[in-house]
CSV table of C-alpha atoms in Angstrom, one decimal:
chain,number,residue,atom,x,y,z
A,1,MET,CA,59.1,184.4,119.5
A,2,PHE,CA,60.4,181.0,120.5
A,3,VAL,CA,64.1,180.1,120.3
A,4,THR,CA,65.9,177.1,121.5
A,5,GLY,CA,69.4,175.8,120.7
A,6,PHE,CA,72.0,173.3,121.6
A,7,PRO,CA,75.7,172.7,120.9
A,8,ALA,CA,76.8,170.2,118.3
A,9,ALA,CA,78.8,167.1,119.1
A,10,ALA,CA,82.0,168.6,117.6
A,11,PHE,CA,83.4,172.1,118.1
A,12,ALA,CA,80.3,173.0,120.3
A,13,THR,CA,78.8,174.8,117.3
A,14,ASN,CA,75.4,176.2,118.4
A,15,CYS,CA,72.4,175.0,116.4
A,16,TYR,CA,69.4,177.2,116.8
A,17,LEU,CA,65.7,176.7,116.1
A,18,VAL,CA,63.6,179.9,115.8
A,19,ALA,CA,59.8,180.0,115.5
A,20,ALA,CA,56.9,182.3,116.1
A,21,ALA,CA,55.8,179.9,118.8
A,22,PRO,CA,56.0,176.2,119.8
A,23,GLY,CA,53.9,174.1,117.5
A,24,GLU,CA,54.6,176.2,114.5
A,25,GLU,CA,57.0,176.2,111.5
A,26,CYS,CA,60.6,177.1,112.4
A,27,ILE,CA,64.0,177.9,110.9
A,28,VAL,CA,67.0,175.8,111.7
A,29,VAL,CA,70.3,177.7,111.9
A,30,ASP,CA,73.7,176.0,111.4
A,31,PRO,CA,73.0,172.3,111.8
A,32,GLY,CA,76.6,171.1,112.6
A,33,ILE,CA,78.3,167.8,113.3
A,34,GLY,CA,76.3,165.1,115.1
A,35,VAL,CA,73.1,167.1,115.6
A,36,LEU,CA,70.5,164.9,113.9
A,37,ASP,CA,69.3,162.9,116.8
A,38,ARG,CA,69.2,165.9,119.2
A,39,LEU,CA,67.5,168.0,116.5
A,40,ALA,CA,64.8,165.4,116.0
A,41,GLU,CA,64.2,165.3,119.8
A,42,VAL,CA,63.9,169.1,120.0
A,43,LEU,CA,61.6,169.3,117.0
A,44,ALA,CA,59.3,166.7,118.5
A,45,GLU,CA,59.4,168.2,122.0
A,46,HIS,CA,58.3,171.6,120.8
A,47,ARG,CA,56.2,170.3,117.9
A,48,LEU,CA,58.2,172.3,115.4
A,49,ARG,CA,58.3,171.9,111.6
A,50,PRO,CA,61.3,173.2,109.7
A,51,ALA,CA,60.5,175.6,106.9
A,52,ALA,CA,64.1,176.5,106.0
A,53,VAL,CA,67.7,176.0,107.0
A,54,LEU,CA,69.7,179.2,107.3
A,55,LEU,CA,73.5,179.1,107.3
A,56,THR,CA,75.6,181.9,108.9
A,57,HIS,CA,78.6,180.7,106.8
A,58,GLY,CA,80.0,177.7,105.0
A,59,HIS,CA,82.5,176.2,107.5
A,60,LEU,CA,82.1,172.4,107.9
A,61,ASP,CA,81.3,172.7,111.6
A,62,HIS,CA,78.2,174.8,110.8
A,63,VAL,CA,77.0,173.0,107.7
A,64,TYR,CA,77.9,169.3,108.3
A,65,SER,CA,74.2,168.2,108.7
A,66,VAL,CA,72.6,170.6,106.3
A,67,THR,CA,71.9,168.1,103.6
A,68,PRO,CA,70.2,165.4,105.7
A,69,VAL,CA,68.1,168.1,107.5
A,70,CYS,CA,67.0,169.7,104.3
A,71,GLY,CA,66.3,166.3,102.7
A,72,ALA,CA,64.3,165.0,105.6
A,73,HIS,CA,62.0,168.0,105.7
A,74,GLY,CA,62.0,169.0,102.0
A,75,VAL,CA,63.4,172.5,102.6
A,76,ALA,CA,66.1,174.7,101.1
A,77,ALA,CA,69.4,175.8,102.6
A,78,SER,CA,70.1,179.5,102.4
A,79,VAL,CA,73.7,180.8,102.4
A,80,HIS,CA,75.3,184.0,101.3
A,81,ALA,CA,76.4,184.0,97.6
A,82,GLU,CA,80.1,184.4,98.5
A,83,ASP,CA,80.0,181.3,100.6
A,84,ARG,CA,78.0,179.2,98.2
A,85,TYR,CA,81.1,177.5,96.8
A,86,ARG,CA,81.8,176.1,100.2
A,87,LEU,CA,78.8,173.8,100.1
A,88,LYS,CA,80.2,171.9,97.1
A,89,ASP,CA,82.8,170.2,99.4
A,90,PRO,CA,83.5,172.0,102.7
A,91,ALA,CA,86.0,169.4,103.9
A,92,SER,CA,88.3,170.2,101.0
A,93,LEU,CA,88.8,173.7,102.4
A,94,LEU,CA,90.2,172.4,105.7
A,95,GLY,CA,93.9,172.3,106.5
A,96,PRO,CA,95.7,169.0,105.8
A,97,GLU,CA,95.7,167.8,109.5
A,98,LEU,CA,92.1,168.7,110.2
A,99,LYS,CA,91.0,167.2,106.9
A,100,ALA,CA,92.7,163.9,107.7
A,101,MET,CA,91.0,163.8,111.0
A,102,PHE,CA,87.6,164.4,109.4
A,103,ASP,CA,88.2,161.8,106.7
A,104,ALA,CA,89.1,159.3,109.4
A,105,GLN,CA,86.1,159.9,111.5
A,106,PHE,CA,83.4,160.7,109.0
A,107,THR,CA,83.4,158.3,106.1
A,108,SER,CA,80.1,159.2,104.4
A,109,PRO,CA,80.6,161.0,101.1
A,110,TRP,CA,79.6,164.7,101.1
A,111,LYS,CA,76.6,165.7,99.1
A,112,GLU,CA,75.4,169.3,98.9
A,113,PRO,CA,71.7,170.1,99.4
A,114,ASP,CA,69.4,169.7,96.4
A,115,ASP,CA,68.0,173.2,96.9
A,116,VAL,CA,70.3,176.0,97.8
A,117,VAL,CA,69.2,179.7,97.9
A,118,GLU,CA,71.7,182.4,97.7
A,119,ILE,CA,71.1,185.4,100.0
A,120,GLY,CA,72.5,188.9,100.2
A,121,ASP,CA,73.1,191.8,102.5
A,122,GLY,CA,70.0,193.7,103.5
A,123,GLN,CA,67.7,191.0,102.2
A,124,ARG,CA,64.6,190.3,104.3
A,125,LEU,CA,63.5,186.7,104.6
A,126,GLN,CA,59.8,186.1,105.4
A,127,VAL,CA,59.8,182.5,106.5
A,128,ALA,CA,58.0,180.5,109.3
A,129,GLY,CA,56.1,183.6,110.3
A,130,LEU,CA,59.3,185.5,111.0
A,131,ASP,CA,61.0,188.6,109.6
A,132,VAL,CA,64.7,187.9,109.3
A,133,GLU,CA,67.1,190.5,108.0
A,134,VAL,CA,70.4,189.3,106.5
A,135,LEU,CA,73.5,191.3,107.5
A,136,HIS,CA,76.6,190.5,105.4
A,137,ALA,CA,79.6,190.6,107.8
A,138,PRO,CA,82.7,189.2,106.1
A,139,GLY,CA,86.0,188.6,107.9
A,140,HIS,CA,85.6,185.1,109.3
A,141,THR,CA,84.7,184.0,105.7
A,142,GLU,CA,83.8,186.0,102.6
A,143,GLY,CA,80.2,185.2,102.9
A,144,SER,CA,79.7,185.3,106.7
A,145,VAL,CA,76.3,186.7,107.7
A,146,MET,CA,74.3,187.5,110.8
A,147,PHE,CA,70.5,187.2,111.1
A,148,ALA,CA,68.6,190.0,112.8
A,149,LEU,CA,65.1,189.6,114.1
A,150,PRO,CA,62.8,192.0,115.9
A,151,GLY,CA,61.8,191.0,119.4
A,152,VAL,CA,63.4,188.5,121.8
A,153,PRO,CA,62.6,185.0,122.8
A,154,ASP,CA,59.6,184.8,125.1
A,155,ALA,CA,61.7,183.0,127.8
A,156,VAL,CA,64.2,185.9,128.0
A,157,THR,CA,63.8,188.3,130.8
A,158,GLY,CA,65.5,191.7,130.5
A,159,GLY,CA,63.2,194.1,132.2
A,160,GLY,CA,62.1,195.3,128.8
A,161,GLU,CA,65.7,196.3,128.0
A,162,LEU,CA,66.1,193.7,125.3
A,163,THR,CA,64.2,194.4,122.1
A,164,ALA,CA,65.9,192.6,119.3
A,165,THR,CA,67.8,189.3,118.5
A,166,LEU,CA,70.9,188.8,116.5
A,167,VAL,CA,72.1,185.3,115.5
A,168,SER,CA,75.7,186.3,115.0
A,169,GLY,CA,77.4,183.1,113.7
A,170,ASP,CA,81.2,183.3,114.0
A,171,VAL,CA,81.3,187.1,113.6
A,172,LEU,CA,80.7,188.0,117.3
A,173,PHE,CA,81.1,185.9,120.4
A,174,ALA,CA,80.8,186.8,124.1
A,175,GLY,CA,84.1,188.6,124.7
A,176,SER,CA,85.6,187.7,121.3
A,177,ILE,CA,85.2,187.3,117.6
A,178,GLY,CA,85.6,184.6,115.0
A,179,ARG,CA,89.2,183.8,113.8
A,180,THR,CA,90.3,185.4,110.5
A,181,ASP,CA,93.3,183.3,109.6
A,182,LEU,CA,91.4,180.5,107.8
A,183,THR,CA,90.8,180.3,104.0
A,184,GLY,CA,88.7,183.3,103.0
A,185,GLY,CA,89.3,185.1,106.3
A,186,SER,CA,90.4,188.7,106.5
A,187,ALA,CA,91.3,190.7,109.6
A,188,SER,CA,90.6,194.0,107.8
A,189,ALA,CA,87.2,192.8,106.5
A,190,MET,CA,86.3,191.7,110.1
A,191,ARG,CA,87.2,195.1,111.5
A,192,ARG,CA,84.9,196.7,108.9
A,193,SER,CA,82.1,194.3,109.7
A,194,LEU,CA,82.4,195.0,113.4
A,195,ARG,CA,82.5,198.8,112.8
A,196,GLU,CA,79.8,199.0,110.1
A,197,LYS,CA,77.4,196.1,111.0
A,198,VAL,CA,77.8,195.3,114.7
A,199,TRP,CA,78.6,198.6,116.3
A,200,PRO,CA,75.5,200.4,115.1
A,201,LEU,CA,73.2,197.7,116.6
A,202,ASP,CA,71.0,198.7,119.5
A,203,ASP,CA,72.3,198.0,123.0
A,204,GLY,CA,69.1,196.1,123.7
A,205,THR,CA,70.0,193.4,121.2
A,206,LEU,CA,70.3,189.8,122.4
A,207,VAL,CA,73.3,188.0,120.7
A,208,LEU,CA,73.1,184.3,120.0
A,209,PRO,CA,76.6,183.4,118.8
A,210,GLY,CA,77.9,180.4,116.8
A,211,HIS,CA,79.9,179.2,119.8
A,212,GLY,CA,79.6,179.8,123.5
A,213,PRO,CA,77.0,181.6,125.6
A,214,ALA,CA,74.6,184.3,124.7
A,215,THR,CA,75.4,187.9,125.3
A,216,THR,CA,74.1,191.4,124.4
A,217,ILE,CA,75.3,194.2,122.3
A,218,ARG,CA,75.4,196.4,125.4
A,219,GLN,CA,77.8,193.9,127.1
A,220,GLU,CA,80.0,193.5,124.1
A,221,ARG,CA,80.2,197.3,123.3
A,222,ALA,CA,81.4,197.8,126.9
A,223,THR,CA,83.8,194.9,127.2
A,224,ASN,CA,84.7,193.2,124.0
A,225,PRO,CA,88.3,194.3,123.0
A,226,TYR,CA,87.8,193.5,119.3
A,227,LEU,CA,84.6,195.5,119.1
A,228,LEU,CA,86.1,198.4,121.1
A,229,ASP,CA,89.1,198.4,118.8
A,230,ALA,CA,86.8,198.7,115.8
A,231,ALA,CA,84.7,201.5,117.2
A,232,PRO,CA,83.9,204.3,114.7
A,233,GLY,CA,86.4,207.2,114.9
A,234,ASP,CA,89.2,204.9,116.1
A,235,GLY,CA,90.9,204.6,112.7
A,236,ALA,CA,90.3,202.6,109.6
């Protein structure tokens, strides 16, 4: 499996490209703000052809470029059904100050993708030669998801200890989790997601988060205070 990624121009939102190998079709995950030029360079460098855009959730910093990416390549955007409404106008869900900043800097009117596919928990997506499982993990937003794939990128070395990959969006970060105080967020839902969706994952899972560096489930299970607090048997 081939995986590459880069941070967006704003909020350092990680945009990932996942393919069976260079020169093949790929999925694009979370094309955020100011990524179009860099995305085009990466696609050309590795001879990749987008087959789908997958969204971990509907926050503006993760979906800002979804429409031009989908339009340029004639592909659909996939988002969980409970975050589908966010694609109608994601900027409208920002707080007043943040919305004013976006309105001042980004004057192009928002247009949602022509083709939006709603996805759900446990669904398996067969796309670009990949087997992607959808894990619904609300808390950051109602429709936040993680994408689980068997295997790890060819470039990753882990002595055979790493056997699976999780694109975790804003559910799980290295040492932290996504905030739960924004519209649609829920601390109790996040705790359940950590306990029921993240905690059971194998230690040998590589985690590619929505912001910040990669990590592993082994590392987070041992050190992440939010995940430790949500451990099974430690209360509701």
